[in-house]
Coordinates of C-alpha atoms in Angstrom, one line a residue:
M1183 CA -20.5 -22.7 2.7
P1184 CA -17.6 -20.4 3.6
L1185 CA -14.0 -21.7 3.1
L1186 CA -13.2 -20.5 6.6
T1187 CA -15.2 -19.1 9.6
L1188 CA -13.9 -17.4 12.7
R1189 CA -16.4 -17.2 15.6
N1190 CA -16.0 -15.2 18.8
A1191 CA -12.3 -15.2 18.5
E1192 CA -10.2 -13.9 21.4
L1193 CA -6.5 -13.3 21.5
A1194 CA -4.5 -11.1 23.8
Y1195 CA -0.8 -10.5 24.6
G1196 CA -0.6 -9.4 28.2
L1197 CA -3.5 -7.0 28.9
H1198 CA -3.7 -5.9 25.3
P1199 CA -6.6 -7.6 23.4
L1200 CA -5.8 -8.1 19.7
L1201 CA -9.1 -10.0 19.0
D1202 CA -12.1 -9.3 21.2
R1203 CA -14.9 -11.8 20.2
A1204 CA -14.1 -11.1 16.6
N1205 CA -16.0 -12.8 13.7
L1206 CA -15.0 -13.4 10.1
A1207 CA -16.3 -15.6 7.2
I1208 CA -14.2 -16.0 4.0
Q1209 CA -16.1 -17.0 0.9
D1210 CA -14.6 -18.9 -2.1
G1211 CA -13.3 -16.4 -4.8
E1212 CA -12.9 -13.4 -2.4
R1213 CA -9.8 -11.3 -2.3
I1214 CA -9.8 -9.6 1.2
G1215 CA -7.7 -6.7 2.0
L1216 CA -6.9 -6.8 5.8
I1217 CA -6.1 -3.3 7.1
G1218 CA -5.5 -1.6 10.4
R1219 CA -3.1 0.3 12.5
N1220 CA 0.4 -1.1 13.1
G1221 CA 0.4 -3.4 16.2
T1222 CA -3.4 -4.1 16.1
G1223 CA -2.7 -7.8 15.4
K1224 CA -3.1 -8.3 11.6
S1225 CA -0.1 -10.6 11.3
S1226 CA -1.2 -12.5 14.3
L1227 CA -4.6 -13.0 12.7
L1228 CA -3.0 -14.5 9.6
K1229 CA -1.0 -16.9 11.7
I1230 CA -4.2 -18.0 13.4
I1231 CA -5.9 -18.6 10.0
A1232 CA -2.8 -20.5 8.9
R1233 CA -3.0 -22.6 12.1
Q1234 CA 0.5 -21.4 13.0
A1235 CA -0.8 -19.9 16.3
P1236 CA -3.7 -20.8 18.6
L1237 CA -6.7 -18.7 19.7
D1238 CA -7.1 -17.9 23.4
D1239 CA -10.8 -18.6 23.0
G1240 CA -13.4 -18.9 20.1
E1241 CA -13.6 -21.2 17.1
L1242 CA -11.8 -21.5 13.8
A1243 CA -13.7 -23.8 11.3
T1244 CA -12.6 -24.6 7.8
Q1245 CA -13.8 -26.8 4.9
D1246 CA -12.4 -30.3 4.9
G1247 CA -9.0 -30.5 3.2
L1248 CA -8.6 -26.7 2.9
R1249 CA -5.1 -26.0 1.5
V1250 CA -3.7 -22.8 3.1
V1251 CA -0.4 -21.2 2.0
M1252 CA 1.1 -18.2 3.8
V1253 CA 3.9 -15.8 2.6
E1254 CA 5.3 -13.8 5.6
Q1255 CA 6.6 -10.2 5.5
E1256 CA 10.2 -11.5 5.5
P1257 CA 10.2 -15.0 4.0
E1258 CA 12.9 -17.3 5.3
L1259 CA 14.4 -19.6 2.6
P1260 CA 16.3 -22.8 3.5
E1261 CA 20.0 -22.7 2.7
A1262 CA 20.7 -24.5 -0.6
G1263 CA 22.8 -24.3 -3.7
S1264 CA 20.2 -22.4 -5.6
L1265 CA 17.0 -20.5 -5.1
R1266 CA 15.0 -23.2 -6.9
E1267 CA 16.4 -25.9 -4.7
S1268 CA 15.6 -23.8 -1.6
L1269 CA 12.0 -23.3 -2.8
V1270 CA 11.6 -27.1 -3.4
M1271 CA 12.7 -27.6 0.2
R1272 CA 10.4 -24.9 1.6
G1273 CA 7.5 -26.3 -0.4
A1274 CA 8.1 -29.8 0.9
F1275 CA 8.0 -31.3 -2.6
D1276 CA 9.4 -34.6 -1.1
A1277 CA 6.1 -35.1 0.6
V1278 CA 4.3 -35.3 -2.8
H1279 CA 4.2 -39.0 -3.5
D1280 CA 2.5 -38.7 -6.9
E1281 CA 5.4 -38.2 -9.3
R1282 CA 3.2 -36.6 -12.0
E1283 CA 1.8 -34.1 -9.5
R1284 CA 5.2 -33.2 -8.3
W1285 CA 6.3 -32.7 -11.9
R1286 CA 3.3 -30.4 -12.4
I1287 CA 4.1 -28.4 -9.3
E1288 CA 7.7 -27.9 -10.4
A1289 CA 6.6 -26.9 -13.9
R1290 CA 4.3 -24.3 -12.3
L1291 CA 7.2 -23.1 -10.1
D1292 CA 9.4 -22.5 -13.1
E1293 CA 6.6 -20.6 -14.8
F1294 CA 6.0 -18.3 -11.8
L1295 CA 9.7 -17.8 -11.3
H1296 CA 9.9 -16.6 -14.9
R1297 CA 6.8 -14.4 -14.4
F1298 CA 8.4 -12.7 -11.4
A1299 CA 11.8 -12.4 -13.2
V1300 CA 13.6 -14.5 -10.6
I1301 CA 17.0 -16.1 -11.5
P1302 CA 16.5 -19.6 -10.1
D1303 CA 20.2 -20.5 -10.1
R1304 CA 21.3 -17.8 -7.6
A1305 CA 22.3 -18.9 -4.1
P1306 CA 19.7 -17.7 -1.5
R1307 CA 22.3 -16.1 0.7
T1308 CA 23.3 -13.7 -2.1
T1309 CA 19.8 -12.5 -2.9
S1310 CA 18.1 -9.3 -1.9
G1311 CA 15.0 -8.9 0.1
G1312 CA 13.0 -8.2 -3.0
E1313 CA 14.3 -11.4 -4.8
R1314 CA 13.5 -13.6 -1.8
K1315 CA 10.0 -12.1 -1.6
R1316 CA 9.4 -12.7 -5.4
A1317 CA 10.7 -16.3 -5.1
A1318 CA 8.4 -17.0 -2.1
L1319 CA 5.4 -15.6 -4.0
A1320 CA 6.2 -17.7 -7.0
L1321 CA 6.3 -20.8 -4.8
A1322 CA 3.0 -19.9 -3.1
L1323 CA 1.2 -19.5 -6.4
A1324 CA 2.7 -22.7 -7.8
L1325 CA 1.3 -24.7 -4.9
Q1326 CA -2.2 -23.7 -6.0
P1327 CA -3.7 -23.1 -2.5
D1328 CA -7.4 -22.9 -1.8
L1329 CA -6.6 -19.9 0.5
L1330 CA -3.5 -17.7 0.0
L1331 CA -2.4 -15.5 2.9
L1332 CA 0.0 -12.6 2.1
D1333 CA 1.6 -10.4 4.7
E1334 CA 2.8 -7.1 3.2
P1335 CA 3.6 -8.7 -0.2
T1336 CA 4.5 -5.4 -1.9
N1337 CA 7.4 -4.5 0.5
H1338 CA 10.7 -4.7 -1.3
L1339 CA 9.0 -5.1 -4.7
D1340 CA 9.5 -2.6 -7.5
I1341 CA 6.5 -1.3 -9.5
D1342 CA 7.0 -4.0 -12.2
G1343 CA 7.0 -6.7 -9.5
I1344 CA 3.9 -5.2 -7.8
T1345 CA 1.9 -5.0 -11.1
A1346 CA 2.9 -8.6 -12.0
L1347 CA 1.6 -9.8 -8.6
E1348 CA -1.6 -7.9 -9.1
D1349 CA -2.2 -9.5 -12.5
L1350 CA -1.7 -13.0 -11.0
L1351 CA -3.8 -12.4 -7.9
I1352 CA -6.8 -11.1 -10.0
K1353 CA -6.9 -14.5 -11.7
G1354 CA -5.7 -16.4 -8.7
P1355 CA -7.0 -18.1 -5.6
T1356 CA -9.1 -16.8 -2.7
A1357 CA -6.7 -14.6 -0.7
V1358 CA -6.4 -12.5 2.5
I1359 CA -3.8 -9.8 2.0
I1360 CA -2.2 -7.4 4.5
T1361 CA -1.0 -4.3 2.7
H1362 CA -0.8 -0.5 3.0
D1363 CA -0.5 -0.1 -0.8
R1364 CA -3.8 1.7 -1.7
A1365 CA -3.4 1.3 -5.4
F1366 CA -2.9 -2.4 -4.9
L1367 CA -6.0 -2.6 -2.7
D1368 CA -8.1 -0.6 -5.3
R1369 CA -7.1 -2.9 -8.1
V1370 CA -7.0 -6.3 -6.5
V1371 CA -9.4 -6.7 -3.5
T1372 CA -13.1 -7.4 -3.5
R1373 CA -13.6 -6.7 0.2
I1374 CA -11.9 -4.7 2.9
V1375 CA -11.8 -6.1 6.5
E1376 CA -10.5 -3.6 9.1
L1377 CA -9.1 -4.9 12.4
D1378 CA -9.9 -2.1 14.8
R1379 CA -9.4 -2.4 18.6
G1380 CA -10.1 -6.1 18.6
L1381 CA -13.1 -6.1 16.2
L1382 CA -13.2 -7.1 12.5
R1383 CA -15.4 -4.8 10.4
S1384 CA -16.2 -5.7 6.8
Y1385 CA -16.7 -3.2 3.9
P1386 CA -17.6 -4.6 0.4
G1387 CA -15.6 -3.3 -2.6
N1388 CA -12.1 -1.9 -2.9
F1389 CA -10.2 0.6 -0.8
A1390 CA -11.9 3.6 -2.5
A1391 CA -15.3 2.3 -1.6
Y1392 CA -14.1 1.6 2.0
E1393 CA -12.9 5.2 2.4
T1394 CA -16.3 6.5 1.4
R1395 CA -18.2 4.2 3.7
K1396 CA -15.8 4.6 6.6
S1397 CA -16.0 8.4 6.5
E1398 CA -19.8 8.2 6.6
Q1399 CA -19.6 5.7 9.5
L1400 CA -17.2 7.9 11.5
A1401 CA -19.5 10.9 11.0
A1402 CA -22.5 9.0 12.2
E1403 CA -20.5 7.6 15.2
E1404 CA -19.5 11.1 16.2
V1405 CA -23.1 12.3 16.2
V1406 CA -24.2 9.4 18.4
N1407 CA -21.3 9.9 20.8
R1408 CA -22.1 13.6 21.1
K1409 CA -25.7 12.9 22.0
F1410 CA -24.7 10.2 24.4
D1411 CA -22.2 12.5 26.2
K1412 CA -24.8 15.3 26.5
F1413 CA -27.3 12.9 28.0
W1414 CA -24.6 11.4 30.4
A1415 CA -23.5 14.9 31.5
Q1416 CA -27.2 15.8 32.3
E1417 CA -27.5 12.7 34.4
E1418 CA -24.2 13.5 36.2
V1419 CA -25.5 17.0 37.1
W1420 CA -28.8 15.5 38.5
I1421 CA -27.0 13.0 40.7
R1422 CA -24.9 15.8 42.2
K1423 CA -27.9 17.8 43.3
G1424 CA -28.3 18.8 46.9
I1425 CA -29.3 16.6 49.9
E1426 CA -33.0 17.3 49.5
A1427 CA -33.0 16.2 45.8
R1428 CA -31.0 13.1 46.7
R1429 CA -33.6 12.0 49.3
T1430 CA -36.3 11.9 46.5
R1431 CA -34.1 10.6 43.7
N1432 CA -35.4 7.8 41.5
E1433 CA -33.4 4.6 42.2
G1434 CA -34.1 3.4 38.7
R1435 CA -32.5 6.5 37.3
V1436 CA -29.5 6.0 39.5
R1437 CA -29.0 2.5 38.2
R1438 CA -29.4 3.8 34.6
L1439 CA -26.6 6.4 35.3
E1440 CA -24.4 3.6 36.6
G1441 CA -25.0 1.8 33.3
L1442 CA -24.3 4.9 31.3
R1443 CA -20.9 5.3 33.1
E1444 CA -20.0 1.7 32.3
E1445 CA -21.0 2.1 28.7
R1446 CA -19.0 5.3 28.3
A1447 CA -16.0 3.6 29.9
A1448 CA -16.3 0.7 27.5
R1449 CA -16.6 2.9 24.5
R1450 CA -14.0 2.1 21.9
E1451 CA -12.2 5.4 21.4
R1452 CA -10.2 5.9 18.1
L1453 CA -6.5 5.4 18.4
G1454 CA -4.3 8.4 18.4
D1455 CA -2.9 9.9 15.2
V1456 CA 0.8 10.6 14.4
K1457 CA 1.4 14.3 14.5
L1458 CA 4.0 15.4 11.9
T1459 CA 5.7 18.8 11.8
L1460 CA 8.6 19.6 9.4
D1461 CA 11.1 22.4 10.0
S1462 CA 12.4 23.4 6.6
G1463 CA 15.2 25.5 8.2
E1464 CA 16.7 28.4 6.2
R1465 CA 15.8 28.7 2.6
S1466 CA 18.2 27.2 0.1
G1467 CA 19.2 29.1 -3.0
K1468 CA 16.8 29.0 -5.9
L1469 CA 18.9 26.4 -7.7
V1470 CA 19.4 23.2 -5.8
A1471 CA 21.4 21.2 -8.4
E1472 CA 22.2 21.3 -12.1
L1473 CA 23.5 18.3 -13.9
E1474 CA 25.1 18.5 -17.4
G1475 CA 25.9 15.4 -19.4
V1476 CA 26.4 13.3 -16.3
N1477 CA 27.5 9.7 -16.7
K1478 CA 28.1 7.0 -14.1
R1479 CA 28.9 3.3 -14.3
F1480 CA 30.1 0.5 -12.0
G1481 CA 32.1 -2.0 -14.0
D1482 CA 30.0 -3.0 -17.0
R1483 CA 26.8 -1.6 -15.6
V1484 CA 25.8 1.8 -16.9
L1485 CA 23.6 3.5 -14.3
V1486 CA 23.4 7.0 -15.6
R1487 CA 24.0 8.0 -19.2
N1488 CA 24.3 11.6 -20.4
L1489 CA 21.8 13.1 -17.9
S1490 CA 21.1 16.8 -18.0
M1491 CA 18.5 18.4 -15.7
R1492 CA 17.9 21.1 -13.1
I1493 CA 16.3 20.8 -9.7
M1494 CA 14.9 24.0 -8.3
R1495 CA 13.9 25.0 -4.8
G1496 CA 10.4 23.6 -3.9
D1497 CA 10.6 20.8 -6.5
R1498 CA 9.2 17.4 -5.3
L1499 CA 10.9 14.9 -7.5
G1500 CA 10.0 11.2 -7.5
L1501 CA 12.4 8.6 -8.8
I1502 CA 10.9 5.6 -10.5
G1503 CA 12.7 2.5 -11.7
P1504 CA 13.2 -1.2 -11.0
N1505 CA 15.4 -2.5 -8.2
G1506 CA 19.0 -2.0 -9.2
A1507 CA 18.3 0.7 -11.7
G1508 CA 20.5 3.2 -9.8
K1509 CA 18.0 5.4 -7.9
S1510 CA 20.1 5.6 -4.8
T1511 CA 23.3 6.2 -6.9
L1512 CA 21.5 9.1 -8.7
I1513 CA 20.5 10.7 -5.5
K1514 CA 24.1 10.6 -4.3
L1515 CA 25.2 12.3 -7.5
I1516 CA 22.5 15.0 -7.2
L1517 CA 23.6 15.8 -3.6
G1518 CA 27.3 15.8 -4.5
S1519 CA 28.3 12.9 -2.3
L1520 CA 29.3 10.8 -5.4
Q1521 CA 31.3 12.1 -8.3
P1522 CA 30.3 11.4 -11.9
D1523 CA 32.6 9.6 -14.4
A1524 CA 31.9 12.3 -16.9
G1525 CA 29.8 15.6 -17.0
S1526 CA 29.4 18.2 -14.3
I1527 CA 27.2 18.8 -11.3
R1528 CA 26.7 22.2 -9.8
L1529 CA 25.1 22.5 -6.4
G1530 CA 23.1 25.4 -5.0
T1531 CA 23.8 27.4 -1.9
N1532 CA 22.8 26.9 1.8
L1533 CA 21.7 23.2 1.3
Q1534 CA 20.6 21.4 4.5
V1535 CA 19.9 17.8 3.8
A1536 CA 17.9 15.2 5.9
Y1537 CA 18.1 11.6 4.7
F1538 CA 15.6 8.8 5.3
D1539 CA 17.1 5.5 4.2
Q1540 CA 14.9 2.4 3.7
M1541 CA 17.4 0.1 5.5
R1542 CA 17.1 2.2 8.7
E1543 CA 21.0 2.3 8.8
Q1544 CA 20.9 5.6 10.7
L1545 CA 19.5 3.9 13.7
D1546 CA 21.9 2.5 16.3
P1547 CA 20.1 -0.7 17.6
E1548 CA 21.8 -0.3 21.0
K1549 CA 20.7 3.2 21.7
S1550 CA 17.4 4.1 23.4
V1551 CA 14.5 5.8 21.7
V1552 CA 15.2 9.0 23.6
E1553 CA 18.9 9.0 22.8
T1554 CA 18.1 8.5 19.1
I1555 CA 15.9 11.6 19.0
S1556 CA 17.7 14.0 21.3
P1557 CA 21.1 12.9 22.6
G1558 CA 22.1 14.8 25.7
S1559 CA 19.0 17.0 25.9
D1560 CA 15.4 16.7 27.2
W1561 CA 14.1 19.3 24.7
I1562 CA 13.7 19.5 20.9
E1563 CA 13.3 22.8 19.0
I1564 CA 11.3 22.6 15.7
G1565 CA 11.2 26.0 14.1
T1566 CA 9.9 28.4 16.8
E1567 CA 8.3 25.6 18.9
R1568 CA 10.1 24.0 21.8
K1569 CA 8.9 20.5 23.0
H1570 CA 9.9 18.1 25.7
V1571 CA 11.3 14.9 24.1
I1572 CA 8.6 12.7 25.7
T1573 CA 5.9 14.9 24.3
Y1574 CA 7.5 14.9 20.9
L1575 CA 7.7 11.1 20.9
A1576 CA 4.0 10.9 21.9
D1577 CA 3.3 12.7 18.6
F1578 CA 4.8 9.7 16.8
L1579 CA 2.7 7.3 19.0
F1580 CA 5.5 6.3 21.4
P1581 CA 4.2 6.0 24.9
S1582 CA 6.4 7.3 27.7
Q1583 CA 7.2 3.8 28.9
R1584 CA 8.8 3.1 25.5
A1585 CA 11.1 6.1 25.6
N1586 CA 14.0 4.2 27.2
S1587 CA 13.5 1.0 25.1
P1588 CA 16.4 0.1 22.9
V1589 CA 16.0 0.5 19.1
K1590 CA 16.6 -3.2 18.6
A1591 CA 13.4 -4.0 20.5
L1592 CA 11.2 -2.0 18.2
S1593 CA 9.0 -3.4 15.4
G1594 CA 9.5 -2.4 11.7
G1595 CA 6.7 0.1 11.9
E1596 CA 8.0 1.6 15.1
R1597 CA 11.5 1.9 13.6
N1598 CA 10.0 3.7 10.6
R1599 CA 8.2 6.1 12.9
L1600 CA 11.3 6.7 15.0
L1601 CA 13.4 7.5 11.9
L1602 CA 10.7 10.0 10.8
A1603 CA 10.8 11.5 14.3
R1604 CA 14.6 11.8 14.1
Q1605 CA 14.6 13.2 10.7
F1606 CA 11.8 15.8 11.3
A1607 CA 13.5 16.9 14.5
R1608 CA 16.3 18.5 12.5
P1609 CA 15.9 21.6 10.2
A1610 CA 16.3 20.7 6.5
N1611 CA 15.5 22.4 3.3
I1612 CA 16.2 19.2 1.2
L1613 CA 14.4 16.1 2.3
V1614 CA 15.6 12.8 0.8
M1615 CA 13.3 9.9 1.4
D1616 CA 14.1 6.3 0.2
E1617 CA 11.1 4.1 0.5
P1618 CA 9.5 5.9 3.5
T1619 CA 6.2 4.1 3.2
N1620 CA 7.5 0.6 4.1
D1621 CA 5.8 -0.6 7.4
L1622 CA 3.7 2.5 7.8
D1623 CA -0.1 2.0 8.3
I1624 CA -2.5 3.8 5.9
D1625 CA -3.5 6.5 8.4
S1626 CA 0.2 7.4 9.0
L1627 CA 0.8 7.3 5.2
E1628 CA -1.9 9.8 4.5
L1629 CA -0.7 12.1 7.3
L1630 CA 2.8 11.9 5.9
E1631 CA 1.4 12.8 2.4
S1632 CA -0.3 15.9 3.7
T1633 CA 2.8 17.0 5.6
L1634 CA 5.0 16.7 2.6
Q1635 CA 2.5 18.5 0.4
T1636 CA 2.9 21.6 2.5
Y1637 CA 6.7 21.3 3.0
P1638 CA 8.3 24.4 1.4
G1639 CA 11.7 22.8 0.9
T1640 CA 12.9 20.4 -1.9
L1641 CA 11.9 16.7 -1.8
L1642 CA 13.8 13.8 -3.5
L1643 CA 11.6 10.7 -3.1
V1644 CA 12.3 7.1 -4.0
S1645 CA 9.1 5.0 -3.7
H1646 CA 7.2 2.1 -5.3
D1647 CA 3.9 3.3 -3.7
R1648 CA 2.0 4.6 -6.7
A1649 CA -0.7 6.4 -4.8
F1650 CA 2.0 8.1 -2.6
L1651 CA 3.8 9.3 -5.7
D1652 CA 0.6 10.6 -7.2
N1653 CA -0.3 12.5 -4.1
V1654 CA 3.2 14.0 -3.3
V1655 CA 5.5 14.7 -6.2
T1656 CA 5.4 17.4 -8.9
Q1657 CA 7.6 15.6 -11.4
T1658 CA 9.1 12.1 -11.9
L1659 CA 12.5 10.9 -13.1
V1660 CA 12.1 7.5 -14.7
A1661 CA 14.8 4.9 -15.5
E1662 CA 14.2 3.8 -19.1
G1663 CA 17.0 1.3 -19.4
D1664 CA 20.7 1.3 -20.3
G1665 CA 21.4 4.3 -18.0
K1666 CA 18.8 6.6 -19.6
W1667 CA 16.7 8.7 -17.3
Q1668 CA 13.7 10.7 -18.5
E1669 CA 11.9 13.5 -16.7
Y1670 CA 8.1 13.8 -16.7
V1671 CA 5.7 16.3 -15.3
G1672 CA 3.3 15.0 -12.5
G1673 CA 3.2 11.8 -10.6
Y1674 CA 3.1 8.1 -11.4
T1675 CA -0.3 8.2 -13.2
D1676 CA 0.8 11.2 -15.2
W1677 CA 4.0 9.3 -16.3
L1678 CA 1.9 6.4 -17.5
A1679 CA -0.1 8.8 -19.6
Q1680 CA 2.9 10.5 -21.1
R1681 CA 5.3 7.7 -21.7
R1682 CA 5.8 6.3 -25.2
A1683 CA 4.4 2.9 -26.0
P1684 CA 7.1 0.4 -26.8
V1685 CA 7.9 0.2 -30.5
V1686 CA 7.5 -3.3 -31.9
A1687 CA 9.5 -3.9 -35.0
P1688 CA 7.5 -5.6 -37.8
A1689 CA 8.5 -9.1 -38.8
P1690 CA 10.9 -9.1 -41.7
K1691 CA 9.4 -10.1 -45.1
A1692 CA 11.0 -11.7 -48.1
K1693 CA 12.1 -9.2 -50.7
A1694 CA 9.6 -10.6 -53.3
E1695 CA 6.7 -9.7 -50.9
I1696 CA 7.7 -6.1 -50.4
K1697 CA 5.5 -3.8 -52.5
P1698 CA 5.8 -0.1 -52.7
A1699 CA 2.7 1.7 -51.3
P1700 CA 0.7 3.8 -53.8
A1701 CA 1.7 7.5 -53.7
A1702 CA -2.0 8.5 -53.2
A1703 CA -2.2 6.4 -50.0
S1704 CA 0.4 8.6 -48.3
A1705 CA -1.0 11.8 -49.6
A1706 CA -4.2 11.9 -47.6
P1707 CA -6.1 9.7 -45.2
A1708 CA -8.7 7.4 -46.7
K1709 CA -12.3 8.5 -46.3
L1710 CA -14.7 6.6 -44.1
S1711 CA -17.0 4.1 -45.7
Y1712 CA -20.7 4.4 -45.0
K1713 CA -20.5 1.5 -42.5
E1714 CA -17.6 3.1 -40.7
A1715 CA -19.4 6.5 -40.5
R1716 CA -22.4 4.8 -39.0
E1717 CA -20.1 3.0 -36.5
L1718 CA -18.4 6.3 -35.5
E1719 CA -21.9 7.8 -35.0
Q1720 CA -23.0 5.0 -32.7
L1721 CA -19.7 4.7 -30.6
P1722 CA -20.5 7.5 -28.1
K1723 CA -23.8 6.0 -27.3
E1724 CA -22.3 2.5 -26.9
I1725 CA -19.6 3.8 -24.6
E1726 CA -22.2 5.7 -22.5
Q1727 CA -24.2 2.5 -22.1
L1728 CA -21.1 0.5 -21.0
E1729 CA -20.1 3.2 -18.5
Q1730 CA -23.7 3.2 -17.1
E1731 CA -23.6 -0.6 -16.8
Q1732 CA -20.2 -0.4 -15.1
Q1733 CA -21.5 2.3 -12.7
D1734 CA -24.6 0.2 -11.8
L1735 CA -22.4 -3.0 -11.3
T1736 CA -20.0 -1.1 -9.1
A1737 CA -22.8 0.2 -7.0
R1738 CA -24.3 -3.2 -6.6
M1739 CA -20.9 -4.8 -5.7
S1740 CA -20.4 -2.1 -3.1
S1741 CA -23.7 -2.6 -1.3
A1742 CA -23.6 -3.8 2.3
D1743 CA -25.3 -7.2 1.7
Y1744 CA -23.5 -8.0 -1.6
H1745 CA -21.5 -10.9 0.0
R1746 CA -24.8 -12.7 0.3
Q1747 CA -25.1 -13.1 -3.4
G1748 CA -23.1 -16.3 -3.4
P1749 CA -19.7 -17.1 -5.0
D1750 CA -21.1 -17.9 -8.5
Q1751 CA -22.8 -14.5 -8.8
I1752 CA -19.8 -12.7 -7.3
K1753 CA -17.4 -14.4 -9.9
A1754 CA -19.8 -13.6 -12.7
D1755 CA -20.1 -9.9 -11.7
R1756 CA -16.3 -9.7 -11.4
K1757 CA -15.8 -11.2 -14.8
R1758 CA -18.3 -8.8 -16.3
S1759 CA -16.6 -5.9 -14.7
E1760 CA -13.3 -6.9 -16.2
D1761 CA -15.0 -7.5 -19.6
I1762 CA -16.5 -4.0 -19.5
D1763 CA -13.0 -2.5 -18.9
G1764 CA -11.7 -4.3 -22.0
L1765 CA -14.7 -3.3 -24.2
L1766 CA -14.4 0.3 -23.1
Q1767 CA -10.7 0.4 -24.1
Q1768 CA -11.5 -1.2 -27.4
K1769 CA -14.3 1.3 -28.2
F1770 CA -12.2 4.3 -27.2
D1771 CA -9.3 3.1 -29.4
R1772 CA -11.7 2.5 -32.3
W1773 CA -13.3 5.9 -31.8
E1774 CA -9.9 7.6 -31.8
A1775 CA -8.8 5.8 -34.9
L1776 CA -12.0 6.6 -36.9
E1777 CA -11.9 10.2 -35.8
A1778 CA -8.3 10.5 -37.0
R1779 CA -9.2 9.0 -40.4
K1780 CA -12.2 11.3 -40.6
G1781 CA -9.7 14.1 -40.6

């Protein structure tokens, strides 16, 4: 029996339907990724599941005693002397009458606060958005819900926080998660549910499997629509024949044409796409910036220590590091708006900078959308193209009736699109983007990626979106602690492959136990024993068998009817998939070690 079932659900705000006779069943052990365009109603659906909002019509059925916990996009924490006290209030620990159970919940809360690197003694009013999000996530997991609802959990988290959350969710409760983080969806979820024009469509597997099936579905849908339109057009020609033909027309055919017209009018057309165009302006000099022995500190905190690097025209540099590592400070140093404590910074010539800030501070909340984009003019020039401001705003999915709306009335996603529109309306050969992916839906994200890939200027990007970094940047600059920054070729995945493994110092031994190694041992690697030689010979075959099993298992888990297997089989398959990953890593490591010894 499902944990929760939604049947023929209907929800509308005004004339806009968010749910149109939608259906959903959530099985125990599932981790569902809920995706869809901004404004389609994903957050509203989570509130309905959490019983924080009612349906207009339809049915929501749950198992008896189902415990549901939700973490909102921007969690609100009660005012208290410390974060821990605030979380105890939010979690309503006072309502737990069993003293032992309350003690266990508080112990779990301390554990998860530690796992998320949250300082429990800090006052809530002094914490950042990322700290509040991590604290709320720690509380949600400590409460051990049967169903966990997460609305954009990766927003404001750095990469370490995101990977910590992934690790906990993989072993955690049944969950429904709204997120645009494709790497997160690929690693965590077992099923994708897409909210599209009021309907919920289900796709087994992770985001990569969804993309494959979705593209096939859209291609098939396009073929069907073309055939339908051709047939409909033929019938329209027939009905418009002359008077003589009309006298003898078939009344059944007329009624069929009326039905075709109604069906075509009711067809769910795809929503519009954001249209992005970047004007790179005049070319900058070949050298954009050169840093030599740069140091910067604030009080006792060293943010940059002895950094030397060059940024050339056309580079797409991604900055990676935990919150507070100094990424924004480093960008200001590179652009010359902040002076170093020591070292030198040489800037190139003809630099035109456009800056996208994650806090949207460039947007005046009292101004209208039109005034924000093109103050004092109805036209915008992008390169050699001249556009009316209403047409330009339509490229960013702003309907004409929203043009005079104040910025303060826009949603987070709309503000993000507006800031992109404002930034892209100005020529710039250096583009600085600080967390541009927050609040963007996946379609807009992918379009932004393709636009940046063809941008001929220089890009400085701060992002915690690993897939976005992989798809956009040509090199990364990574904070490695104590003010040290290291440059790597490629994106996030390339950095993972190149970075050094942490060196773990061996435990000290008593002097009496220290024995000098024989000279011969360091002179040449030891030969393989017969058993090890046989093991090395068999390893490729064993790896091939495991990879084949993994491929077969993935194919089975991605089949359309896989959810019918039942929760026990789904859990067993998921565990086996994780076991295979571990076994493959062990065998590859062993193969490498034996090959190295072989010489």
